[in-house]
Each structure stands twice: as C-alpha cells, then as structure tokens.
Amino acid sequence: MKVLEVRDYQDMSSIAARIIIEKVQSKPDAKLGLATGGTPIGLYKELIQDYRSNGTSYERVCTFNLDEYVGIDADDSNSYRYFMEENLFAHINVPQSQIHIPDGTAEDLKAECERYDVELSQAEGVDIQILGIGSNGHIGFNEPGTSFYSNTHIVELDETTRKANARFFERLEDVPKQAITMGIASILKAKQILLLVSSINKAEVMKQLLTTDEVNEQLPASALKNHHNVTILADEEALSLVKKI
C-alpha cells in the first residue's frame, strides 16, 4: 500500500479527483467503483466542477456503487441511489444505462446479489475503486468478521455503523439494519483502489491498519494489504496517531 499524507479534507478531495479525471481522460470507457457517505462528497464536487469548466466527458464511463440499504426505495432521500444522483450523476453526462447500484428493494435479495456479481464479472474489474473506511475498519459495508472471500452479499449492519450513519436520518431507529454490499473479494478485483481517509475520528483505525502487517478479518480494511495497487490518501488528522509512534 502507498500512503500519501495530505493537508486536509479539501486537499484529499482535490488529489482524488485529479486521479479520477486523468483516468477518464486517458481511458474514456473507464469503469469506476464509487462510494457514498461524507468522505467522497468533496471528490464528487471536484469532478462536477471539472466537468463544467473543462468538459471531461463521462459518456462512455460505467459506474458501480459499493452498496445500498435494504428496504429503501431508490427515490427515497436516504437511499444511496438518491445520494449519487444528488451529489454526482445529475451533474455530469454519465448515461443512466451505465450506472450500476444494487437494488435494496428487490423481492429476492439473494438473486439481486448474484445479479450484481454477474454485472461486476462482465465488467472484468473496475479500473479505480473509491473506498472510505469505517471507524471499525469496514470497507463498503463489510463489517468485522466478514470473509475475505465474500462476493456481493446481504450484511447485518454493526451498531457502530448505524450510529455513524444516523446523522443522515431523523432518528437512529430509522437507519436500516441491513444492506447489500460488494464483498471483499469483489472489491479486490479492482485494478486500482483509492482509499480516502479524513478527520481525527479515523485516527485510531488508521493506526491499526498501518502499524501492523497482520491481515485479519476482524479488521476488514486489512484485506487491502493483499492487493497490488492501493493508494491511501489520508489527511494529517487521520494519520496523527501513526506519526506519534
């Protein structure tokens, strides 16, 4: 893993955007693995600004999102489909037919997981996968204990994850207890992985990730040590405990 220390959230977002833009410009039919939550919002703002200012085209790009809540309609403001439309898709020229997000309201969720894995297999691996990291070390919604051999699956969300996401809902009780997520094996099929980490809240988990060579399913992000092309963009706060060692 290559670790790049950046100043702050804005710096992280700008550098991540430059990496994505350069990939799309050099490979117009790039396949991008996208994430939701607070971490990538700055990245998406940078991509939108570049699209408006420089006209970088996403007409041939395909996107694959990491996850979606179970039981929330796509047009619900708390769904990840809605999040992506609001924060990126509605503002660039990526065709709707080339956007791939799991359907958390599918009648047969197991079949939906299998369908999504087929789409990922047909894509033959995304070119760049954007990831964040949870305070418990999850990537996607792969909570501690998830098998490193997992493909797209249904997950029971850890209470720490639900509490972290409660800021997007009116009440903690409204946060879904399940989600569909790309599995760790699915994520590791990406040709390049970009892990974005910001804020003091992630300092402890970054210390765990970077100060040991151990690969352990209790720290899902440690699976990234098994990948050949991982870049971590982490700001000064996120790396503050690492630098003290």
C-alpha positions as a Markdown table, in Angstrom:
| # | Residue | x | y | z |
|---|---|---|---|---|
| 1 | Met | 0.0 | 0.0 | 0.0 |
| 2 | Lys | 1.2 | 3.5 | -0.8 |
| 3 | Val | 0.3 | 6.2 | 1.7 |
| 4 | Leu | 0.0 | 9.8 | 0.7 |
| 5 | Glu | -0.4 | 12.3 | 3.5 |
| 6 | Val | -2.4 | 15.3 | 2.5 |
| 7 | Arg | -3.1 | 18.5 | 4.5 |
| 8 | Asp | -6.9 | 18.3 | 4.9 |
| 9 | Tyr | -10.2 | 17.1 | 3.5 |
| 10 | Gln | -10.1 | 19.6 | 0.6 |
| 11 | Asp | -6.6 | 18.5 | -0.4 |
| 12 | Met | -7.6 | 14.9 | -0.2 |
| 13 | Ser | -10.7 | 15.5 | -2.4 |
| 14 | Ser | -8.7 | 17.5 | -5.0 |
| 15 | Ile | -6.0 | 14.9 | -5.4 |
| 16 | Ala | -8.5 | 12.1 | -5.6 |
| 17 | Ala | -10.4 | 14.0 | -8.3 |
| 18 | Arg | -7.3 | 14.5 | -10.3 |
| 19 | Ile | -6.6 | 10.8 | -10.3 |
| 20 | Ile | -10.1 | 10.0 | -11.5 |
| 21 | Ile | -10.1 | 12.7 | -14.1 |
| 22 | Glu | -6.8 | 11.6 | -15.5 |
| 23 | Lys | -8.1 | 8.0 | -15.7 |
| 24 | Val | -11.2 | 9.1 | -17.5 |
| 25 | Gln | -9.3 | 11.3 | -19.9 |
| 26 | Ser | -6.8 | 8.5 | -20.8 |
| 27 | Lys | -9.5 | 5.8 | -20.9 |
| 28 | Pro | -12.9 | 7.3 | -21.8 |
| 29 | Asp | -14.7 | 4.0 | -21.2 |
| 30 | Ala | -13.3 | 3.6 | -17.7 |
| 31 | Lys | -15.2 | 1.6 | -15.1 |
| 32 | Leu | -15.4 | 3.5 | -11.8 |
| 33 | Gly | -16.2 | 1.9 | -8.5 |
| 34 | Leu | -18.0 | 4.6 | -6.4 |
| 35 | Ala | -18.7 | 5.1 | -2.7 |
| 36 | Thr | -21.2 | 7.1 | -0.6 |
| 37 | Gly | -21.2 | 8.8 | 2.7 |
| 38 | Gly | -19.5 | 12.0 | 3.8 |
| 39 | Thr | -16.0 | 11.1 | 2.7 |
| 40 | Pro | -16.4 | 11.2 | -1.2 |
| 41 | Ile | -18.7 | 14.3 | -1.3 |
| 42 | Gly | -15.7 | 16.6 | -1.8 |
| 43 | Leu | -14.3 | 14.4 | -4.6 |
| 44 | Tyr | -17.7 | 14.5 | -6.4 |
| 45 | Lys | -17.8 | 18.3 | -6.1 |
| 46 | Glu | -14.4 | 18.5 | -7.7 |
| 47 | Leu | -15.5 | 16.1 | -10.6 |
| 48 | Ile | -18.6 | 18.3 | -11.2 |
| 49 | Gln | -16.6 | 21.5 | -11.2 |
| 50 | Asp | -14.1 | 20.0 | -13.7 |
| 51 | Tyr | -17.0 | 18.7 | -15.9 |
| 52 | Arg | -18.5 | 22.2 | -16.0 |
| 53 | Ser | -15.2 | 24.0 | -16.5 |
| 54 | Asn | -13.2 | 21.6 | -18.7 |
| 55 | Gly | -15.9 | 19.3 | -20.2 |
| 56 | Thr | -14.3 | 16.0 | -19.1 |
| 57 | Ser | -16.8 | 13.5 | -20.6 |
| 58 | Tyr | -18.4 | 10.5 | -18.8 |
| 59 | Glu | -20.4 | 9.5 | -21.8 |
| 60 | Arg | -18.7 | 6.1 | -22.1 |
| 61 | Val | -17.9 | 5.6 | -18.4 |
| 62 | Cys | -19.6 | 2.8 | -16.4 |
| 63 | Thr | -20.1 | 3.2 | -12.7 |
| 64 | Phe | -20.5 | 0.5 | -10.0 |
| 65 | Asn | -21.6 | 1.5 | -6.5 |
| 66 | Leu | -20.3 | -0.4 | -3.4 |
| 67 | Asp | -23.6 | -0.8 | -1.6 |
| 68 | Glu | -27.2 | 0.1 | -0.9 |
| 69 | Tyr | -29.5 | -0.1 | 2.1 |
| 70 | Val | -32.1 | -2.9 | 2.2 |
| 71 | Gly | -35.7 | -1.8 | 2.2 |
| 72 | Ile | -35.3 | 1.8 | 1.0 |
| 73 | Asp | -36.7 | 2.8 | -2.4 |
| 74 | Ala | -34.3 | 4.4 | -4.9 |
| 75 | Asp | -36.2 | 7.7 | -4.8 |
| 76 | Asp | -36.1 | 7.9 | -1.0 |
| 77 | Ser | -33.7 | 10.7 | 0.0 |
| 78 | Asn | -31.9 | 8.3 | 2.3 |
| 79 | Ser | -31.1 | 5.8 | -0.5 |
| 80 | Tyr | -27.6 | 5.6 | -1.9 |
| 81 | Arg | -29.1 | 5.8 | -5.4 |
| 82 | Tyr | -30.6 | 9.2 | -4.4 |
| 83 | Phe | -27.3 | 10.3 | -2.8 |
| 84 | Met | -25.4 | 9.5 | -6.0 |
| 85 | Glu | -27.9 | 11.4 | -8.2 |
| 86 | Glu | -27.8 | 14.4 | -5.9 |
| 87 | Asn | -24.1 | 14.5 | -5.5 |
| 88 | Leu | -22.8 | 13.4 | -8.9 |
| 89 | Phe | -24.9 | 11.7 | -11.6 |
| 90 | Ala | -27.4 | 14.6 | -12.1 |
| 91 | His | -24.5 | 17.0 | -12.8 |
| 92 | Ile | -22.3 | 15.1 | -15.3 |
| 93 | Asn | -23.1 | 13.3 | -18.6 |
| 94 | Val | -22.9 | 9.7 | -17.5 |
| 95 | Pro | -25.8 | 7.8 | -19.1 |
| 96 | Gln | -28.3 | 6.2 | -16.7 |
| 97 | Ser | -28.0 | 2.9 | -18.5 |
| 98 | Gln | -24.3 | 2.8 | -17.4 |
| 99 | Ile | -24.9 | 3.4 | -13.7 |
| 100 | His | -25.0 | 0.2 | -11.6 |
| 101 | Ile | -26.2 | 0.2 | -8.0 |
| 102 | Pro | -27.6 | -2.8 | -6.1 |
| 103 | Asp | -31.4 | -2.8 | -5.6 |
| 104 | Gly | -32.2 | -2.9 | -1.9 |
| 105 | Thr | -35.9 | -3.4 | -2.5 |
| 106 | Ala | -35.5 | -6.5 | -4.8 |
| 107 | Glu | -38.1 | -9.2 | -4.0 |
| 108 | Asp | -35.3 | -11.8 | -3.9 |
| 109 | Leu | -32.2 | -10.2 | -2.3 |
| 110 | Lys | -30.0 | -13.3 | -2.8 |
| 111 | Ala | -30.8 | -13.2 | -6.5 |
| 112 | Glu | -30.1 | -9.5 | -6.6 |
| 113 | Cys | -26.6 | -10.1 | -5.1 |
| 114 | Glu | -26.0 | -12.8 | -7.7 |
| 115 | Arg | -27.2 | -10.4 | -10.5 |
| 116 | Tyr | -24.8 | -7.7 | -9.3 |
| 117 | Asp | -21.9 | -10.1 | -9.2 |
| 118 | Val | -22.6 | -11.0 | -12.8 |
| 119 | Glu | -22.5 | -7.3 | -13.8 |
| 120 | Leu | -19.2 | -6.9 | -12.0 |
| 121 | Ser | -17.8 | -10.0 | -13.6 |
| 122 | Gln | -18.8 | -8.8 | -17.1 |
| 123 | Ala | -17.0 | -5.5 | -16.3 |
| 124 | Glu | -13.9 | -7.6 | -15.7 |
| 125 | Gly | -12.9 | -5.4 | -12.7 |
| 126 | Val | -13.3 | -1.7 | -12.2 |
| 127 | Asp | -10.4 | 0.5 | -13.2 |
| 128 | Ile | -10.5 | 2.5 | -9.9 |
| 129 | Gln | -12.4 | 1.7 | -6.8 |
| 130 | Ile | -13.1 | 4.5 | -4.4 |
| 131 | Leu | -13.3 | 3.4 | -0.7 |
| 132 | Gly | -13.8 | 5.0 | 2.6 |
| 133 | Ile | -13.1 | 3.3 | 5.9 |
| 134 | Gly | -15.4 | 2.9 | 8.9 |
| 135 | Ser | -14.2 | 3.6 | 12.5 |
| 136 | Asn | -14.4 | -0.2 | 13.0 |
| 137 | Gly | -12.3 | -0.9 | 9.8 |
| 138 | His | -15.2 | -1.7 | 7.5 |
| 139 | Ile | -14.9 | -1.2 | 3.7 |
| 140 | Gly | -18.1 | -1.0 | 1.8 |
| 141 | Phe | -20.5 | -2.4 | 4.4 |
| 142 | Asn | -18.2 | -5.4 | 5.1 |
| 143 | Glu | -18.2 | -5.4 | 8.9 |
| 144 | Pro | -15.6 | -7.0 | 11.1 |
| 145 | Gly | -15.7 | -10.8 | 10.7 |
| 146 | Thr | -16.6 | -10.7 | 7.0 |
| 147 | Ser | -14.8 | -13.3 | 5.0 |
| 148 | Phe | -12.1 | -12.0 | 2.7 |
| 149 | Tyr | -13.6 | -14.4 | 0.1 |
| 150 | Ser | -17.0 | -12.8 | 0.1 |
| 151 | Asn | -18.8 | -11.6 | -3.0 |
| 152 | Thr | -21.8 | -9.3 | -3.1 |
| 153 | His | -24.0 | -10.2 | -0.1 |
| 154 | Ile | -26.5 | -9.1 | 2.5 |
| 155 | Val | -24.9 | -7.7 | 5.7 |
| 156 | Glu | -26.3 | -7.0 | 9.1 |
| 157 | Leu | -25.0 | -3.5 | 9.9 |
| 158 | Asp | -22.9 | -3.1 | 13.0 |
| 159 | Glu | -24.3 | -0.8 | 15.7 |
| 160 | Thr | -21.3 | 1.5 | 15.3 |
| 161 | Thr | -22.0 | 1.8 | 11.6 |
| 162 | Arg | -25.7 | 2.6 | 12.2 |
| 163 | Lys | -24.8 | 5.2 | 14.7 |
| 164 | Ala | -22.2 | 6.8 | 12.4 |
| 165 | Asn | -24.9 | 7.0 | 9.6 |
| 166 | Ala | -27.6 | 8.2 | 11.9 |
| 167 | Arg | -26.7 | 11.8 | 11.1 |
| 168 | Phe | -28.3 | 11.3 | 7.7 |
| 169 | Phe | -31.6 | 10.2 | 9.2 |
| 170 | Glu | -34.1 | 11.8 | 11.6 |
| 171 | Arg | -33.6 | 9.1 | 14.2 |
| 172 | Leu | -31.3 | 6.2 | 14.8 |
| 173 | Glu | -34.3 | 3.9 | 14.7 |
| 174 | Asp | -34.8 | 5.0 | 11.0 |
| 175 | Val | -31.3 | 3.7 | 10.0 |
| 176 | Pro | -31.7 | 0.3 | 8.2 |
| 177 | Lys | -30.3 | -2.7 | 9.9 |
| 178 | Gln | -29.3 | -4.4 | 6.6 |
| 179 | Ala | -27.5 | -3.5 | 3.4 |
| 180 | Ile | -26.4 | -5.1 | 0.1 |
| 181 | Thr | -22.6 | -4.6 | -0.3 |
| 182 | Met | -19.9 | -5.7 | -2.7 |
| 183 | Gly | -17.9 | -8.3 | -0.8 |
| 184 | Ile | -14.2 | -8.0 | 0.0 |
| 185 | Ala | -13.3 | -10.4 | -2.9 |
| 186 | Ser | -15.4 | -8.3 | -5.2 |
| 187 | Ile | -13.6 | -5.1 | -4.1 |
| 188 | Leu | -10.2 | -6.7 | -4.5 |
| 189 | Lys | -10.9 | -7.4 | -8.2 |
| 190 | Ala | -10.5 | -3.7 | -8.9 |
| 191 | Lys | -7.4 | -2.8 | -10.9 |
| 192 | Gln | -6.6 | 0.2 | -8.6 |
| 193 | Ile | -8.0 | 1.1 | -5.2 |
| 194 | Leu | -8.1 | 4.6 | -3.8 |
| 195 | Leu | -8.8 | 4.7 | 0.0 |
| 196 | Leu | -9.9 | 8.1 | 1.2 |
| 197 | Val | -9.5 | 8.9 | 4.9 |
| 198 | Ser | -10.1 | 12.2 | 6.7 |
| 199 | Ser | -10.6 | 13.5 | 10.3 |
| 200 | Ile | -9.4 | 12.7 | 13.8 |
| 201 | Asn | -12.3 | 10.2 | 14.0 |
| 202 | Lys | -10.4 | 7.8 | 11.7 |
| 203 | Ala | -7.0 | 8.2 | 13.5 |
| 204 | Glu | -7.4 | 5.1 | 15.7 |
| 205 | Val | -8.4 | 2.8 | 12.8 |
| 206 | Met | -5.6 | 4.1 | 10.6 |
| 207 | Lys | -3.1 | 3.4 | 13.4 |
| 208 | Gln | -4.4 | -0.2 | 13.5 |
| 209 | Leu | -4.2 | -0.5 | 9.7 |
| 210 | Leu | -0.8 | 1.0 | 9.2 |
| 211 | Thr | 1.2 | -0.2 | 12.2 |
| 212 | Thr | 0.8 | -3.9 | 11.8 |
| 213 | Asp | 1.5 | -6.3 | 8.9 |
| 214 | Glu | -1.3 | -8.6 | 10.1 |
| 215 | Val | -4.2 | -9.3 | 7.8 |
| 216 | Asn | -7.2 | -10.1 | 9.9 |
| 217 | Glu | -10.9 | -10.4 | 9.1 |
| 218 | Gln | -11.7 | -8.5 | 12.3 |
| 219 | Leu | -10.2 | -5.5 | 10.5 |
| 220 | Pro | -11.7 | -5.7 | 7.0 |
| 221 | Ala | -9.6 | -3.0 | 5.6 |
| 222 | Ser | -6.5 | -5.1 | 6.2 |
| 223 | Ala | -7.5 | -7.1 | 3.2 |
| 224 | Leu | -6.2 | -4.2 | 1.1 |
| 225 | Lys | -2.7 | -5.4 | 2.0 |
| 226 | Asn | -3.4 | -8.3 | -0.3 |
| 227 | His | -3.9 | -6.0 | -3.3 |
| 228 | His | -1.2 | -5.0 | -5.7 |
| 229 | Asn | -2.3 | -1.3 | -6.3 |
| 230 | Val | -3.7 | 0.5 | -3.3 |
| 231 | Thr | -3.2 | 4.2 | -2.6 |
| 232 | Ile | -4.3 | 5.7 | 0.7 |
| 233 | Leu | -5.0 | 9.4 | 0.7 |
| 234 | Ala | -5.1 | 10.4 | 4.3 |
| 235 | Asp | -5.1 | 13.8 | 5.9 |
| 236 | Glu | -2.9 | 15.0 | 8.8 |
| 237 | Glu | -5.6 | 14.3 | 11.4 |
| 238 | Ala | -6.3 | 10.8 | 10.2 |
| 239 | Leu | -2.5 | 10.0 | 10.4 |
| 240 | Ser | -1.9 | 11.8 | 13.7 |
| 241 | Leu | -1.6 | 8.7 | 15.8 |
| 242 | Val | 0.6 | 6.9 | 13.3 |
| 243 | Lys | 3.1 | 9.8 | 13.4 |
| 244 | Lys | 3.4 | 9.6 | 17.1 |
| 245 | Ile | 4.8 | 6.1 | 17.0 |
